[in-house]
């Protein structure tokens, strides 16, 4: 009985200490992931990848539309149209002077 009690006590202490150390490591990983996500280079790369994906989706939709023609179901045709409208470059005044 004494050995069982010693084992259970040791297991409980190990669990508590391990859980605390695990939580600290989790917090470290979470903070580093946030730092990486907030890095401007990472954000620019993610936006570039998203834009490339959108343009590839539009090209694929154009290819499907050209091959299938008017045989697309109406909901699919509407979705393709929405993708095309969304991928149009937004007009902005970047690089223009207001003087």
Short mmCIF file of N, CA and C in Angstrom, two decimals:
data_model
loop_
_atom_site.label_atom_id
_atom_site.label_comp_id
_atom_site.label_asym_id
_atom_site.label_seq_id
_atom_site.Cartn_x
_atom_site.Cartn_y
_atom_site.Cartn_z
N UNK A 1 0.83 -1.19 0.00
CA UNK A 1 0.00 0.00 0.00
C UNK A 1 0.87 1.26 0.00
N UNK A 2 1.97 1.22 0.76
CA UNK A 2 2.86 2.37 0.85
C UNK A 2 3.45 2.68 -0.52
N UNK A 3 3.81 1.66 -1.29
CA UNK A 3 4.40 1.87 -2.60
C UNK A 3 3.38 2.47 -3.58
N UNK A 4 2.15 2.02 -3.45
CA UNK A 4 1.09 2.56 -4.30
C UNK A 4 0.88 4.04 -4.02
N UNK A 5 0.86 4.41 -2.76
CA UNK A 5 0.67 5.81 -2.37
C UNK A 5 1.85 6.65 -2.87
N UNK A 6 3.06 6.14 -2.74
CA UNK A 6 4.23 6.86 -3.22
C UNK A 6 4.17 7.02 -4.74
N UNK A 7 3.77 5.98 -5.44
CA UNK A 7 3.66 6.04 -6.89
C UNK A 7 2.61 7.07 -7.31
N UNK A 8 1.43 7.04 -6.70
CA UNK A 8 0.37 7.98 -7.04
C UNK A 8 0.78 9.41 -6.73
N UNK A 9 1.48 9.63 -5.61
CA UNK A 9 1.96 10.97 -5.26
C UNK A 9 2.96 11.46 -6.31
N UNK A 10 3.88 10.59 -6.68
CA UNK A 10 4.87 10.95 -7.71
C UNK A 10 4.22 11.24 -9.05
N UNK A 11 3.25 10.44 -9.41
CA UNK A 11 2.54 10.66 -10.67
C UNK A 11 1.78 11.99 -10.65
N UNK A 12 1.16 12.31 -9.53
CA UNK A 12 0.42 13.57 -9.43
C UNK A 12 1.36 14.76 -9.52
N UNK A 13 2.49 14.71 -8.82
CA UNK A 13 3.46 15.82 -8.86
C UNK A 13 4.02 15.94 -10.28
N UNK A 14 4.34 14.84 -10.92
CA UNK A 14 4.85 14.87 -12.29
C UNK A 14 3.84 15.45 -13.26
N UNK A 15 2.59 15.10 -13.08
CA UNK A 15 1.54 15.62 -13.95
C UNK A 15 1.42 17.13 -13.80
N UNK A 16 1.40 17.61 -12.56
CA UNK A 16 1.25 19.05 -12.33
C UNK A 16 2.43 19.81 -12.91
N UNK A 17 3.65 19.33 -12.64
CA UNK A 17 4.84 20.02 -13.17
C UNK A 17 4.88 19.93 -14.70
N UNK A 18 4.52 18.80 -15.25
CA UNK A 18 4.52 18.65 -16.70
C UNK A 18 3.47 19.53 -17.37
N UNK A 19 2.32 19.63 -16.75
CA UNK A 19 1.25 20.47 -17.32
C UNK A 19 1.68 21.94 -17.32
N UNK A 20 2.34 22.36 -16.25
CA UNK A 20 2.80 23.75 -16.17
C UNK A 20 3.84 24.03 -17.24
N UNK A 21 4.81 23.11 -17.39
CA UNK A 21 5.86 23.29 -18.40
C UNK A 21 5.24 23.25 -19.81
N UNK A 22 4.26 22.38 -20.02
CA UNK A 22 3.60 22.30 -21.32
C UNK A 22 2.85 23.57 -21.65
N UNK A 23 2.22 24.17 -20.66
CA UNK A 23 1.50 25.43 -20.88
C UNK A 23 2.46 26.56 -21.24
N UNK A 24 3.60 26.60 -20.57
CA UNK A 24 4.59 27.63 -20.88
C UNK A 24 5.09 27.48 -22.31
N UNK A 25 5.36 26.25 -22.71
CA UNK A 25 5.84 26.00 -24.08
C UNK A 25 4.76 26.36 -25.10
N UNK A 26 3.52 26.06 -24.79
CA UNK A 26 2.42 26.42 -25.67
C UNK A 26 2.35 27.93 -25.84
N UNK A 27 2.49 28.66 -24.75
CA UNK A 27 2.46 30.14 -24.82
C UNK A 27 3.62 30.66 -25.66
N UNK A 28 4.80 30.05 -25.53
CA UNK A 28 5.95 30.47 -26.34
C UNK A 28 5.67 30.25 -27.82
N UNK A 29 5.14 29.09 -28.16
CA UNK A 29 4.83 28.78 -29.56
C UNK A 29 3.76 29.72 -30.12
N UNK A 30 2.76 30.01 -29.31
CA UNK A 30 1.68 30.90 -29.75
C UNK A 30 2.21 32.31 -30.03
N UNK A 31 3.09 32.80 -29.14
CA UNK A 31 3.65 34.15 -29.33
C UNK A 31 4.53 34.20 -30.58
N UNK A 32 5.34 33.14 -30.80
CA UNK A 32 6.17 33.18 -32.00
C UNK A 32 5.34 33.07 -33.26
N UNK A 33 4.26 32.32 -33.22
CA UNK A 33 3.39 32.23 -34.39
C UNK A 33 2.73 33.58 -34.67
N UNK A 34 2.37 34.30 -33.64
CA UNK A 34 1.79 35.63 -33.83
C UNK A 34 2.81 36.59 -34.43
N UNK A 35 4.06 36.51 -33.94
CA UNK A 35 5.11 37.38 -34.49
C UNK A 35 5.33 37.10 -35.97
N UNK A 36 5.36 35.82 -36.33
CA UNK A 36 5.55 35.46 -37.74
C UNK A 36 4.38 35.95 -38.57
N UNK A 37 3.17 35.78 -38.07
CA UNK A 37 1.99 36.19 -38.83
C UNK A 37 1.92 37.70 -39.01
N UNK A 38 2.49 38.46 -38.09
CA UNK A 38 2.45 39.91 -38.18
C UNK A 38 3.63 40.48 -38.97
N UNK A 39 4.55 39.64 -39.37
CA UNK A 39 5.71 40.08 -40.14
C UNK A 39 5.22 40.58 -41.51
N UNK A 40 5.62 41.78 -41.91
CA UNK A 40 5.16 42.32 -43.20
C UNK A 40 5.54 41.45 -44.40
N UNK A 41 6.71 40.84 -44.36
CA UNK A 41 7.12 40.00 -45.49
C UNK A 41 6.20 38.78 -45.61
N UNK A 42 5.84 38.20 -44.48
CA UNK A 42 4.95 37.04 -44.49
C UNK A 42 3.56 37.46 -44.96
N UNK A 43 3.11 38.59 -44.49
CA UNK A 43 1.77 39.06 -44.90
C UNK A 43 1.73 39.35 -46.39
N UNK A 44 2.81 39.96 -46.93
CA UNK A 44 2.86 40.24 -48.36
C UNK A 44 2.89 38.95 -49.17
N UNK A 45 3.65 37.96 -48.69
CA UNK A 45 3.70 36.68 -49.40
C UNK A 45 2.33 36.00 -49.37
N UNK A 46 1.65 36.06 -48.26
CA UNK A 46 0.32 35.45 -48.17
C UNK A 46 -0.67 36.15 -49.10
N UNK A 47 -0.62 37.45 -49.15
CA UNK A 47 -1.52 38.19 -50.04
C UNK A 47 -1.19 37.90 -51.49
N UNK A 48 0.09 37.80 -51.81
CA UNK A 48 0.50 37.48 -53.17
C UNK A 48 0.01 36.09 -53.57
N UNK A 49 0.13 35.13 -52.65
CA UNK A 49 -0.36 33.78 -52.92
C UNK A 49 -1.87 33.77 -53.11
N UNK A 50 -2.58 34.53 -52.31
CA UNK A 50 -4.03 34.60 -52.44
C UNK A 50 -4.42 35.21 -53.79
N UNK A 51 -3.72 36.25 -54.19
CA UNK A 51 -4.01 36.89 -55.48
C UNK A 51 -3.71 35.94 -56.63
N UNK A 52 -2.61 35.21 -56.54
CA UNK A 52 -2.27 34.23 -57.57
C UNK A 52 -3.34 33.14 -57.65
N UNK A 53 -3.81 32.72 -56.50
CA UNK A 53 -4.87 31.72 -56.47
C UNK A 53 -6.15 32.22 -57.11
N UNK A 54 -6.48 33.47 -56.83
CA UNK A 54 -7.69 34.04 -57.44
C UNK A 54 -7.55 34.11 -58.96
N UNK A 55 -6.38 34.55 -59.44
CA UNK A 55 -6.21 34.65 -60.90
C UNK A 55 -6.22 33.27 -61.54
N UNK A 56 -5.64 32.27 -60.87
CA UNK A 56 -5.69 30.90 -61.41
C UNK A 56 -7.12 30.39 -61.44
N UNK A 57 -7.90 30.72 -60.43
CA UNK A 57 -9.30 30.29 -60.40
C UNK A 57 -10.09 30.93 -61.54
N UNK A 58 -9.81 32.18 -61.83
CA UNK A 58 -10.50 32.86 -62.92
C UNK A 58 -10.11 32.24 -64.26
N UNK A 59 -8.82 31.93 -64.43
CA UNK A 59 -8.38 31.29 -65.68
C UNK A 59 -9.04 29.93 -65.84
N UNK A 60 -9.10 29.18 -64.75
CA UNK A 60 -9.75 27.86 -64.80
C UNK A 60 -11.23 28.00 -65.13
N UNK A 61 -11.87 29.00 -64.52
CA UNK A 61 -13.29 29.22 -64.79
C UNK A 61 -13.50 29.61 -66.25
N UNK A 62 -12.61 30.43 -66.80
CA UNK A 62 -12.72 30.80 -68.21
C UNK A 62 -12.57 29.59 -69.12
N UNK A 63 -11.61 28.71 -68.77
CA UNK A 63 -11.40 27.51 -69.57
C UNK A 63 -12.63 26.61 -69.53
N UNK A 64 -13.18 26.43 -68.34
CA UNK A 64 -14.37 25.59 -68.21
C UNK A 64 -15.53 26.20 -68.96
N UNK A 65 -15.71 27.50 -68.84
CA UNK A 65 -16.81 28.17 -69.53
C UNK A 65 -16.65 28.04 -71.04
N UNK A 66 -15.41 28.17 -71.54
CA UNK A 66 -15.18 28.06 -72.97
C UNK A 66 -15.47 26.66 -73.48
N UNK A 67 -15.13 25.65 -72.70
CA UNK A 67 -15.34 24.27 -73.14
C UNK A 67 -16.77 23.81 -72.93
N UNK A 68 -17.39 24.23 -71.84
CA UNK A 68 -18.74 23.75 -71.52
C UNK A 68 -19.80 24.66 -72.12
N UNK A 69 -19.50 25.93 -72.18
CA UNK A 69 -20.43 26.88 -72.78
C UNK A 69 -21.64 27.13 -71.89
N UNK A 70 -22.82 27.12 -72.51
CA UNK A 70 -24.05 27.42 -71.79
C UNK A 70 -24.62 26.21 -71.07
N UNK A 71 -23.91 25.11 -71.03
CA UNK A 71 -24.41 23.91 -70.39
C UNK A 71 -24.16 23.90 -68.89
N UNK A 72 -23.56 24.96 -68.34
CA UNK A 72 -23.34 25.04 -66.90
C UNK A 72 -24.66 25.26 -66.18
N UNK A 73 -24.86 24.62 -65.05
CA UNK A 73 -26.05 24.92 -64.25
C UNK A 73 -26.03 26.38 -63.79
N UNK A 74 -27.17 26.94 -63.60
CA UNK A 74 -27.28 28.37 -63.25
C UNK A 74 -26.49 28.73 -61.98
N UNK A 75 -26.56 27.95 -60.88
CA UNK A 75 -25.79 28.33 -59.69
C UNK A 75 -24.28 28.36 -59.95
N UNK A 76 -23.80 27.42 -60.76
CA UNK A 76 -22.37 27.39 -61.08
C UNK A 76 -22.01 28.60 -61.94
N UNK A 77 -22.84 28.93 -62.90
CA UNK A 77 -22.58 30.09 -63.75
C UNK A 77 -22.55 31.37 -62.92
N UNK A 78 -23.43 31.47 -61.94
CA UNK A 78 -23.44 32.66 -61.08
C UNK A 78 -22.16 32.74 -60.25
N UNK A 79 -21.70 31.60 -59.76
CA UNK A 79 -20.48 31.57 -58.96
C UNK A 79 -19.27 31.96 -59.80
N UNK A 80 -19.22 31.49 -61.04
CA UNK A 80 -18.13 31.84 -61.94
C UNK A 80 -18.14 33.34 -62.19
N UNK A 81 -19.32 33.89 -62.40
CA UNK A 81 -19.43 35.33 -62.63
C UNK A 81 -18.96 36.10 -61.40
N UNK A 82 -19.31 35.63 -60.21
CA UNK A 82 -18.88 36.29 -58.99
C UNK A 82 -17.37 36.24 -58.84
N UNK A 83 -16.75 35.13 -59.21
CA UNK A 83 -15.30 35.04 -59.14
C UNK A 83 -14.63 36.02 -60.10
N UNK A 84 -15.19 36.13 -61.29
CA UNK A 84 -14.61 37.07 -62.26
C UNK A 84 -14.72 38.50 -61.75
N UNK A 85 -15.87 38.86 -61.21
CA UNK A 85 -16.07 40.22 -60.72
C UNK A 85 -15.14 40.52 -59.55
N UNK A 86 -14.91 39.54 -58.71
CA UNK A 86 -14.08 39.73 -57.52
C UNK A 86 -12.61 39.88 -57.87
N UNK A 87 -12.17 39.24 -58.94
CA UNK A 87 -10.75 39.27 -59.27
C UNK A 87 -10.35 40.50 -60.07
N UNK A 88 -11.32 41.31 -60.44
CA UNK A 88 -10.98 42.53 -61.18
C UNK A 88 -10.14 43.43 -60.29
N UNK A 89 -9.08 43.99 -60.85
CA UNK A 89 -8.23 44.85 -60.03
C UNK A 89 -8.99 46.07 -59.54
N UNK A 90 -8.81 46.35 -58.27
CA UNK A 90 -9.48 47.51 -57.68
C UNK A 90 -8.77 48.79 -58.10
N UNK A 91 -9.54 49.78 -58.39
CA UNK A 91 -8.97 51.07 -58.72
C UNK A 91 -8.50 51.77 -57.45
N UNK A 92 -7.31 52.30 -57.49
CA UNK A 92 -6.82 53.06 -56.35
C UNK A 92 -6.00 54.23 -56.85
N UNK A 93 -5.62 55.07 -55.92
CA UNK A 93 -4.83 56.24 -56.29
C UNK A 93 -3.40 56.11 -55.79
N UNK A 94 -2.90 54.88 -55.73
CA UNK A 94 -1.56 54.62 -55.25
C UNK A 94 -0.55 55.27 -56.20
N UNK A 95 0.34 56.04 -55.63
CA UNK A 95 1.40 56.64 -56.42
C UNK A 95 1.02 57.94 -57.11
N UNK A 96 -0.21 58.38 -56.95
CA UNK A 96 -0.59 59.65 -57.55
C UNK A 96 -0.43 60.74 -56.54
N UNK A 97 -0.13 61.91 -57.01
CA UNK A 97 0.05 63.02 -56.08
C UNK A 97 -1.23 63.84 -56.04
N UNK A 98 -1.49 64.40 -54.88
CA UNK A 98 -2.69 65.23 -54.71
C UNK A 98 -2.39 66.71 -54.88
N UNK A 99 -1.22 67.03 -55.40
CA UNK A 99 -0.87 68.44 -55.54
C UNK A 99 -1.19 68.97 -56.88
#
